[in-house]
PDB file of C-alpha atoms in Angstrom:
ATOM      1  CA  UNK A   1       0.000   0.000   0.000  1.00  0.00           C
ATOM      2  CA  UNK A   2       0.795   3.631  -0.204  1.00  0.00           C
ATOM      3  CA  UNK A   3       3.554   5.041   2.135  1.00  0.00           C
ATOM      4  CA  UNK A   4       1.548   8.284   3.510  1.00  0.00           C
ATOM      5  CA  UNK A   5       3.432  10.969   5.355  1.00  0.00           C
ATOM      6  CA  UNK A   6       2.178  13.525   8.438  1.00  0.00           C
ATOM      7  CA  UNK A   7       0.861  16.058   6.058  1.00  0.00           C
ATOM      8  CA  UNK A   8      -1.247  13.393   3.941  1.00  0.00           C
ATOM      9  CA  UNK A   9      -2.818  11.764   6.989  1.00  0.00           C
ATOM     10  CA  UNK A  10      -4.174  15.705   8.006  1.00  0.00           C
ATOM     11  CA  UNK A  11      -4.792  16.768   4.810  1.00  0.00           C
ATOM     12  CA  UNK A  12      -6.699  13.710   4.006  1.00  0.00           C
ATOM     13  CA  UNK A  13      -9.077  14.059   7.366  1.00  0.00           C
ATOM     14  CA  UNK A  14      -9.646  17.952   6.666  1.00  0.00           C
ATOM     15  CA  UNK A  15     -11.067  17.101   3.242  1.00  0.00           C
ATOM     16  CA  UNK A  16     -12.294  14.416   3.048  1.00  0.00           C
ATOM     17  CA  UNK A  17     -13.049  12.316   6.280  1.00  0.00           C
ATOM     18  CA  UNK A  18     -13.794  15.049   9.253  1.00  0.00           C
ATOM     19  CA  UNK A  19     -17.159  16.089   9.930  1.00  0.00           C
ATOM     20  CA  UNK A  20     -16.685  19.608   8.364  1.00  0.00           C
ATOM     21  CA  UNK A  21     -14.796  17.805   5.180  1.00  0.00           C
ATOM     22  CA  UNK A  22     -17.841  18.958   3.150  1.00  0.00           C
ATOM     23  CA  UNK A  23     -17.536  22.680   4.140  1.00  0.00           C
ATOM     24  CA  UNK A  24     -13.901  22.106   3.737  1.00  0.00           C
ATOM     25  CA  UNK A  25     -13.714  20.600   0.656  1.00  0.00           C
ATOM     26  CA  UNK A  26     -16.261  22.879  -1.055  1.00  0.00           C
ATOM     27  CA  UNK A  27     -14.033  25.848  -0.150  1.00  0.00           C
ATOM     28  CA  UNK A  28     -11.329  24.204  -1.677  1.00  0.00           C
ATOM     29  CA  UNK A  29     -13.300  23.716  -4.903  1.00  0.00           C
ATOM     30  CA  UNK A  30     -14.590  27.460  -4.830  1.00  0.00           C
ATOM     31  CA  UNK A  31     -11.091  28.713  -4.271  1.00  0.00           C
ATOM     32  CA  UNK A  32      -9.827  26.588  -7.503  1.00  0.00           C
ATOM     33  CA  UNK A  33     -12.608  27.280  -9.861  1.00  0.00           C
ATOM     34  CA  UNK A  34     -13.383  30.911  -8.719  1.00  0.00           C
ATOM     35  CA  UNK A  35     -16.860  29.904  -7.871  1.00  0.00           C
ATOM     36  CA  UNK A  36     -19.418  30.402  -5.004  1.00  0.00           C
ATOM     37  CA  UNK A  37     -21.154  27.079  -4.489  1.00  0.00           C
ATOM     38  CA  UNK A  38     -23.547  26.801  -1.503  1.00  0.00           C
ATOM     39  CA  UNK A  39     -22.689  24.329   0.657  1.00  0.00           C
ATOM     40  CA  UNK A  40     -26.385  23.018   1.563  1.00  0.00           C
ATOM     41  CA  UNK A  41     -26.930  22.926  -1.897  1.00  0.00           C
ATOM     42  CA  UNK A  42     -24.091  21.545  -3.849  1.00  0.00           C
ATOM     43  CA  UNK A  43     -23.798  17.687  -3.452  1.00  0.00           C
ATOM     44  CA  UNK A  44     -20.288  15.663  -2.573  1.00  0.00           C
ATOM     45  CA  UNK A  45     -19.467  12.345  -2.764  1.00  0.00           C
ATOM     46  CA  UNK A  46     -16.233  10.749  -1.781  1.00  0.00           C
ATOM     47  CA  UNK A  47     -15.824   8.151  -4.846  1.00  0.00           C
ATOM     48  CA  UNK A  48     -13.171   5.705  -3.670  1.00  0.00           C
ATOM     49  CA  UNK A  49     -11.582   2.734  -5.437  1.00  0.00           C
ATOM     50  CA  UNK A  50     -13.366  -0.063  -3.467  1.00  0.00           C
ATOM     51  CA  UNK A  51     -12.548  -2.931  -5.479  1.00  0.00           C
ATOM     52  CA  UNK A  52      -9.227  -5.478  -3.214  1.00  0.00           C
ATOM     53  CA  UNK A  53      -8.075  -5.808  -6.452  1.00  0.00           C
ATOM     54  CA  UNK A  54      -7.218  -2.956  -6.824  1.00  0.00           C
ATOM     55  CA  UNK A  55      -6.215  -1.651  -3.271  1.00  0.00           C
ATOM     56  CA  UNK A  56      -2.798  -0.586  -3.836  1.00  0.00           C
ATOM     57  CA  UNK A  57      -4.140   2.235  -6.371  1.00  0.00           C
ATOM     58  CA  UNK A  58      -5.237   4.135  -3.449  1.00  0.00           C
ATOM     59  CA  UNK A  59      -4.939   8.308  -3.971  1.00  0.00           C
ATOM     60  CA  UNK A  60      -6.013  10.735  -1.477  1.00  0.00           C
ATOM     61  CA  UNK A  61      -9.008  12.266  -2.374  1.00  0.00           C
ATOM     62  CA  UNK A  62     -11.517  11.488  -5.190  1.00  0.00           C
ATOM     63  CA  UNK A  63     -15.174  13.508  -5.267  1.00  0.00           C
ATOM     64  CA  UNK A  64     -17.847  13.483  -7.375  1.00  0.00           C
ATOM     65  CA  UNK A  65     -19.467  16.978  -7.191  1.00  0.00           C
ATOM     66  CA  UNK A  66     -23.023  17.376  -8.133  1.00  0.00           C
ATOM     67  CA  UNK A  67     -22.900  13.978 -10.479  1.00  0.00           C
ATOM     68  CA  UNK A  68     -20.701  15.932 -13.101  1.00  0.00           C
ATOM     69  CA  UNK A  69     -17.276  16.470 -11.995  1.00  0.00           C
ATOM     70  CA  UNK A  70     -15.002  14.049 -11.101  1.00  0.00           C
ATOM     71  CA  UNK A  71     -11.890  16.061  -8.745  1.00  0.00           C
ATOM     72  CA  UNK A  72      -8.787  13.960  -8.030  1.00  0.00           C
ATOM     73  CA  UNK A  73      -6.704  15.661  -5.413  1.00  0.00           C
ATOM     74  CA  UNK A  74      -3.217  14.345  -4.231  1.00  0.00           C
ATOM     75  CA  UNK A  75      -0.878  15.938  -1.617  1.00  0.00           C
ATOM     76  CA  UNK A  76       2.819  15.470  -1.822  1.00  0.00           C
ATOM     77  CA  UNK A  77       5.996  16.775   0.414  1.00  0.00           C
ATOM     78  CA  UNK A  78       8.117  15.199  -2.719  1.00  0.00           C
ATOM     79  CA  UNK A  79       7.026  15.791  -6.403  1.00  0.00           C
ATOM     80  CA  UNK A  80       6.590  12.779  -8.404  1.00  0.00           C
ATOM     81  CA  UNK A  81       6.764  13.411 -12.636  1.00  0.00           C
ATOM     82  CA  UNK A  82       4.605  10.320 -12.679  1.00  0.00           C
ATOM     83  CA  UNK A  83       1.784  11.588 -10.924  1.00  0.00           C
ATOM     84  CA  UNK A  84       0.058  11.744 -14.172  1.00  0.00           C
ATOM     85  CA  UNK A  85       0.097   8.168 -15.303  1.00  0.00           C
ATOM     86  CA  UNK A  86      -0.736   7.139 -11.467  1.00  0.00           C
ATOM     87  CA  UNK A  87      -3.684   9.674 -11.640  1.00  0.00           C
ATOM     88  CA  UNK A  88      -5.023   7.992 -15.190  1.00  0.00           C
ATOM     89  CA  UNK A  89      -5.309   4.897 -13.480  1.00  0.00           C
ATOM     90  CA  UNK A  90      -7.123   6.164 -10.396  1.00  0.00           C
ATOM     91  CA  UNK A  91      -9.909   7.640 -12.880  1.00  0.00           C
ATOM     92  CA  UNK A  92      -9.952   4.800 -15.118  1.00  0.00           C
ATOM     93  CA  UNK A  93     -11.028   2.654 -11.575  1.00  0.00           C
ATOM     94  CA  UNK A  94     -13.568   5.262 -10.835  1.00  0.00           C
ATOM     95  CA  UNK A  95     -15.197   4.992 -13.865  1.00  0.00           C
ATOM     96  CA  UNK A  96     -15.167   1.229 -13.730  1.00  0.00           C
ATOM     97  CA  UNK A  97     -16.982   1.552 -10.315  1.00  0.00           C
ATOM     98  CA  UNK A  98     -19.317   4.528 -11.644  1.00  0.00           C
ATOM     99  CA  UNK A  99     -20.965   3.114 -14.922  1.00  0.00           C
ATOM    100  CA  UNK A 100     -22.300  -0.124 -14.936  1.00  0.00           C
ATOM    101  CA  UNK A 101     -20.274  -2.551 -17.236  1.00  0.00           C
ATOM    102  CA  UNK A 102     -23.391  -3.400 -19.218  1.00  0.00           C
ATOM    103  CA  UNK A 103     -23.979  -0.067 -19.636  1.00  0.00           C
ATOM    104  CA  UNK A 104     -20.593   0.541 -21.670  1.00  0.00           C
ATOM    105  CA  UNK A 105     -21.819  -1.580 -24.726  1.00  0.00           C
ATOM    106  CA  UNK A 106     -25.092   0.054 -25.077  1.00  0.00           C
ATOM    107  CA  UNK A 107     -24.965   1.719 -28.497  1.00  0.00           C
ATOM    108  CA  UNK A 108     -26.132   5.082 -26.954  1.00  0.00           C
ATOM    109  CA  UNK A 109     -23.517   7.541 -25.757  1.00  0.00           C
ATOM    110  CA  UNK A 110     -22.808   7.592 -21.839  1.00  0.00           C
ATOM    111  CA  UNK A 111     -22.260  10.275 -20.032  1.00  0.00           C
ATOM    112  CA  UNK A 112     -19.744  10.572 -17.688  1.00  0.00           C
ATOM    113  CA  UNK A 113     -18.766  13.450 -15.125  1.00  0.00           C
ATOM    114  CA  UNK A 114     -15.342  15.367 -16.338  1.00  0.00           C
ATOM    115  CA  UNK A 115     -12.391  14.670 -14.387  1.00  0.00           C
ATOM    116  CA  UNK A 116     -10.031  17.299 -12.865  1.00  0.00           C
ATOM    117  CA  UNK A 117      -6.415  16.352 -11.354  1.00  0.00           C
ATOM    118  CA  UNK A 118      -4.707  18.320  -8.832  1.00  0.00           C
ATOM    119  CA  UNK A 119      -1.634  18.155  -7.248  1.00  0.00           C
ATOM    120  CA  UNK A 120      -0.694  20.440  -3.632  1.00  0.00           C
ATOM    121  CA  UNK A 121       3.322  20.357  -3.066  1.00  0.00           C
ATOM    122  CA  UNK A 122       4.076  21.491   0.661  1.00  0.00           C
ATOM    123  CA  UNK A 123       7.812  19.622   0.745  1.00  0.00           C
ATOM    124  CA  UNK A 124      10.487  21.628   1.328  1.00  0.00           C
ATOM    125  CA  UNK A 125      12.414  21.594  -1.759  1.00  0.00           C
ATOM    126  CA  UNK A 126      11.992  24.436  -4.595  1.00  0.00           C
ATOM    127  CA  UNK A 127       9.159  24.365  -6.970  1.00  0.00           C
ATOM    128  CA  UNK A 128       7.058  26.759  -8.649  1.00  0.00           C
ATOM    129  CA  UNK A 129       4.262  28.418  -7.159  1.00  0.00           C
ATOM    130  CA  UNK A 130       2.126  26.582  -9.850  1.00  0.00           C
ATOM    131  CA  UNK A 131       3.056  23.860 -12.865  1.00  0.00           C
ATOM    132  CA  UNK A 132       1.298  21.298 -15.044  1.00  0.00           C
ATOM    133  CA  UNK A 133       2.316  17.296 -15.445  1.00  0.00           C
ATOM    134  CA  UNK A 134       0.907  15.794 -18.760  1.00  0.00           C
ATOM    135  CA  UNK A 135       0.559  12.696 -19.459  1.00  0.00           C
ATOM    136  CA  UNK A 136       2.026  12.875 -23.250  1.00  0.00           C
ATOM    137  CA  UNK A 137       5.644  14.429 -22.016  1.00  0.00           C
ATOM    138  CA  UNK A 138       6.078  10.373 -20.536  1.00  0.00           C
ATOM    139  CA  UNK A 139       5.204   9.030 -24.133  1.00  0.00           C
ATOM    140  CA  UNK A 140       8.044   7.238 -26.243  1.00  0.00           C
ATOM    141  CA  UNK A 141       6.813   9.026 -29.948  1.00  0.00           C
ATOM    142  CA  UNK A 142       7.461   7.851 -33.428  1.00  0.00           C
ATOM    143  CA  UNK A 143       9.518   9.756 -35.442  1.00  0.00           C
ATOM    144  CA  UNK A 144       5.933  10.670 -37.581  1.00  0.00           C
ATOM    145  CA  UNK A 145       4.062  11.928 -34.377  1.00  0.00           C
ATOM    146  CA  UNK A 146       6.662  14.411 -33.447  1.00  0.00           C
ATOM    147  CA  UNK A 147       5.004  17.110 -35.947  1.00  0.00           C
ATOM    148  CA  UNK A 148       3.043  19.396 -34.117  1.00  0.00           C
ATOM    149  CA  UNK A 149      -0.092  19.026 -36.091  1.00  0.00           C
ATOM    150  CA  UNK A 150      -0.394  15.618 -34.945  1.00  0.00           C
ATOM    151  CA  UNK A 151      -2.910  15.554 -32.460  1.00  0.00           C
ATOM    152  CA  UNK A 152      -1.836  13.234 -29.038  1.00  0.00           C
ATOM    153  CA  UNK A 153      -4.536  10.432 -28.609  1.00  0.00           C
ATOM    154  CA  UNK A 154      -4.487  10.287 -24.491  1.00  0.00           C
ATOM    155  CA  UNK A 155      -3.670  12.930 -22.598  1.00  0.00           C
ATOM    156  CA  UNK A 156      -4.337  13.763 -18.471  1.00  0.00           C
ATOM    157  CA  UNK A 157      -3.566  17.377 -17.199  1.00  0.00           C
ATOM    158  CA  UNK A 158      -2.149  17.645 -13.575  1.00  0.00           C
ATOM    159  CA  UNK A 159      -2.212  21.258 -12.312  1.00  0.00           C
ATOM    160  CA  UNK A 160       0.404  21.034  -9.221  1.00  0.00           C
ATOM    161  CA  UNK A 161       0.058  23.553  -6.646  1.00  0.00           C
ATOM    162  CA  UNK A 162       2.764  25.135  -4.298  1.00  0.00           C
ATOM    163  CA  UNK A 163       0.807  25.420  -0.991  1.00  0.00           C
ATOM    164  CA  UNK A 164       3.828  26.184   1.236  1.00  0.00           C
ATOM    165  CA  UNK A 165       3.593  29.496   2.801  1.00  0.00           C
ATOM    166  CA  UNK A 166       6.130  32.024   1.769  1.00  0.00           C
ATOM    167  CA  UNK A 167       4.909  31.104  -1.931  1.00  0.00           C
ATOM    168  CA  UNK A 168       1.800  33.272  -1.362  1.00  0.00           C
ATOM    169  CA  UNK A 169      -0.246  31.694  -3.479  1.00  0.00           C
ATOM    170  CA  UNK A 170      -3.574  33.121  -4.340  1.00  0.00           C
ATOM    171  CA  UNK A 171      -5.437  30.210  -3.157  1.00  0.00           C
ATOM    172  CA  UNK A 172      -4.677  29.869   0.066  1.00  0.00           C
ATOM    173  CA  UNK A 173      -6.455  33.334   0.459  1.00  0.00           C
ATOM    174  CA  UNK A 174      -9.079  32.083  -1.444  1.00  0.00           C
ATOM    175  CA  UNK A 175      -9.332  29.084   1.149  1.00  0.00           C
ATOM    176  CA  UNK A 176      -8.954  29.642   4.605  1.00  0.00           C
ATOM    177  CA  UNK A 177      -8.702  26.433   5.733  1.00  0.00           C
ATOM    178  CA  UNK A 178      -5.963  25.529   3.173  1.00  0.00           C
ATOM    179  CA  UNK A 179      -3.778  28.433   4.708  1.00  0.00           C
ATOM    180  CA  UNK A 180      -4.406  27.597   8.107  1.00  0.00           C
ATOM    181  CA  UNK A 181      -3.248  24.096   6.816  1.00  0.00           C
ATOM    182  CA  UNK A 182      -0.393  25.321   5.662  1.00  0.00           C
ATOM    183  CA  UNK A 183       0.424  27.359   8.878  1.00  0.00           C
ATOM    184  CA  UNK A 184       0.192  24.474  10.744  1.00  0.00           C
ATOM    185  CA  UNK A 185       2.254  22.171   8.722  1.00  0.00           C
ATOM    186  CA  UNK A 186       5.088  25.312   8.889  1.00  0.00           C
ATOM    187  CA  UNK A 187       4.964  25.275  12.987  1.00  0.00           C
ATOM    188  CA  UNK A 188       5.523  21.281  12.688  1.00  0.00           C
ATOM    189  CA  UNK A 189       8.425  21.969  10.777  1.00  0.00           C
ATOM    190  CA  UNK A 190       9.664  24.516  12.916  1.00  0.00           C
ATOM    191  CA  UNK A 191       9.187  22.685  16.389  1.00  0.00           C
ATOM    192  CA  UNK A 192      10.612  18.974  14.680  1.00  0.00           C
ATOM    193  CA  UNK A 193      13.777  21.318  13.471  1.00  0.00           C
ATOM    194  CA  UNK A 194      13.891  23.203  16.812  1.00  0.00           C
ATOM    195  CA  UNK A 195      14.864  19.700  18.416  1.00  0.00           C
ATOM    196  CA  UNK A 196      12.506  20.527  21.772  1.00  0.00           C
ATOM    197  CA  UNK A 197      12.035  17.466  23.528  1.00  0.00           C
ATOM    198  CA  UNK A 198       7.925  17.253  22.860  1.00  0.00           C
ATOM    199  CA  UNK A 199       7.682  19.280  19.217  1.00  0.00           C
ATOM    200  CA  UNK A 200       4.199  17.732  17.797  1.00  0.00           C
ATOM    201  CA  UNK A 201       2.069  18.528  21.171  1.00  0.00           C
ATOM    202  CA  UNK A 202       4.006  22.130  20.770  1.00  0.00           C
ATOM    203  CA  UNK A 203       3.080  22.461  17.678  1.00  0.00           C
ATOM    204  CA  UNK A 204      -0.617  22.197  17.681  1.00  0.00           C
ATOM    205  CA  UNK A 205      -0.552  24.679  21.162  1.00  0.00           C
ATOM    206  CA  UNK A 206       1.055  27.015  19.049  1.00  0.00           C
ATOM    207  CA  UNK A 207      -1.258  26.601  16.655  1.00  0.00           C
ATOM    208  CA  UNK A 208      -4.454  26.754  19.023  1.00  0.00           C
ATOM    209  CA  UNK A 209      -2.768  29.925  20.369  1.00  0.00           C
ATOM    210  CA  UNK A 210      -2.741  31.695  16.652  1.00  0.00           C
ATOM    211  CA  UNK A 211      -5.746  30.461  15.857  1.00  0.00           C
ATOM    212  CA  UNK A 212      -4.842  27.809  12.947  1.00  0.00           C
ATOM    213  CA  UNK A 213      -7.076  25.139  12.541  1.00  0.00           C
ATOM    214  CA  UNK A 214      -8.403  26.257  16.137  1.00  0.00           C
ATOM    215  CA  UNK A 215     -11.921  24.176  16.024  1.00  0.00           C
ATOM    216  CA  UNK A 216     -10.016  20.955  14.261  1.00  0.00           C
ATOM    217  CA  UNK A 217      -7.078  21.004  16.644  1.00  0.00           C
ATOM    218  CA  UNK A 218      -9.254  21.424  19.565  1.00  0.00           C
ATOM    219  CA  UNK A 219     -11.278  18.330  18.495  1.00  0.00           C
ATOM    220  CA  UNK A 220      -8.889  16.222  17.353  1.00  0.00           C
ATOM    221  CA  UNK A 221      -5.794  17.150  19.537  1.00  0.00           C
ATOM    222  CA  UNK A 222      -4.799  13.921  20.409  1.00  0.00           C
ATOM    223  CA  UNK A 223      -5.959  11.883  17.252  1.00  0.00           C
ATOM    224  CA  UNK A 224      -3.773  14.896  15.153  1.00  0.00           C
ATOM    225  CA  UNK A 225      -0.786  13.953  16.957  1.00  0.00           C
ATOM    226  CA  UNK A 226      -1.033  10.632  16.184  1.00  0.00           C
ATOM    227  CA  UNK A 227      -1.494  11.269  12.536  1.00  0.00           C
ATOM    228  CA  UNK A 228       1.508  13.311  12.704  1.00  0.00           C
ATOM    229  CA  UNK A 229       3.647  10.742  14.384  1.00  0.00           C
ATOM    230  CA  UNK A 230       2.664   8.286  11.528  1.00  0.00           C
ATOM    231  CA  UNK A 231       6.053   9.692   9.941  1.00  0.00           C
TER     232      UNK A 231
END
């Protein structure tokens, strides 16, 4: 199975499994898409890839919004170039579990909601404040597909997002919660490098103190810690 790190183990919870992951999420999706969707009224459904076969394709957070959209978010402390291929898989196993298999040979065209791939980057080496994987920079090309008027058959867009603080990136103003993330994340960083003897429990004080994640933390104090100790 996946290896998951302190920051995808939080991340994870505040989007997708804790009991304001709705509100959460739907900020996140109004602060990418420039949007103002009402929480009561916009449905979201956490679409995960349920099938043992296919366990070890696990990604962090899949949502079907409103039966049209299809948003695959990952979270990463270390960039992987591959994230693009891993992401075509996830979708292709969504789909599987979203449209009957009968349904795929009926002679009518299916609809299907439109996917969306997302990558947030809050490691601690340089990257840009924003960049896009593709799919068809991975593809070994014949020599008569390298014109470009030839169209590329398969293609999946991954818009990776540098969440880290002194980036300033507009989103995180756009999403509250994703800044006080990111605040939070910084003061585990800071307390961990500080070497004091208890640095987690410090951290999320710290945090409580300057208000970051205050309701979450204050919840989930203990349960936080022990998702950050995963590491």
């Amino acid at each position: 199975m996946k290896n998951r790190n302190y920051k995808d183990s939080v991340f994870v919870d505040l989007f997708a499994k804790d009991i304001t992951a709705k509100e959460n999420f739907v900020s996140l999706y109004n602060a990418l898409h420039n949007t103002n969707l009402d929480l009561a009224t916009t449905t979201v459904q956490e679409v995960n890839i349920e099938n043992v076969l296919y366990m070890a394709l696990s990604n962090d957070i899949a949502m079907l919004v409103d039966n049209r959209l299809v948003v695959l978010v990952e979270h990463q402390s270390t960039i992987n170039e591959n994230m693009p291929l891993r992401l075509l898989e996830y979708v292709s196993r969504i789909y599987e579990q979203l449209v009957p298999s009968e349904d795929r040979y009926e002679k009518k065209m299916i609809k299907i909601p439109y996917p969306e791939f997302y990558v947030f980057y809050n490691g601690t080496d340089e990257y840009p404040v924003e960049k896009e994987l593709r799919l068809s920079d991975a593809f070994i090309l014949p020599e008569d597909k390298y014109s470009k008027d030839k169209k590329i058959s398969l293609e999946i867009l991954v818009k990776v997002i540098n969440i880290n603080i002194d980036k300033e990136n507009e989103i995180l103003k756009r999403c509250k919660v994703l800044e006080q993330y990111s605040n939070f994340i910084e003061l585990v960083r800071e307390a961990i490098a500080s070497g004091e003897e208890h640095p987690l429990t410090n951290a999320i004080s710290k945090a409580l103190k300057l208000g970051f994640l205050s309701d979450y933390l204050a919840r989930k104090a203990t349960e936080v810690e022990n998702m950050l100790m995963t590491e």
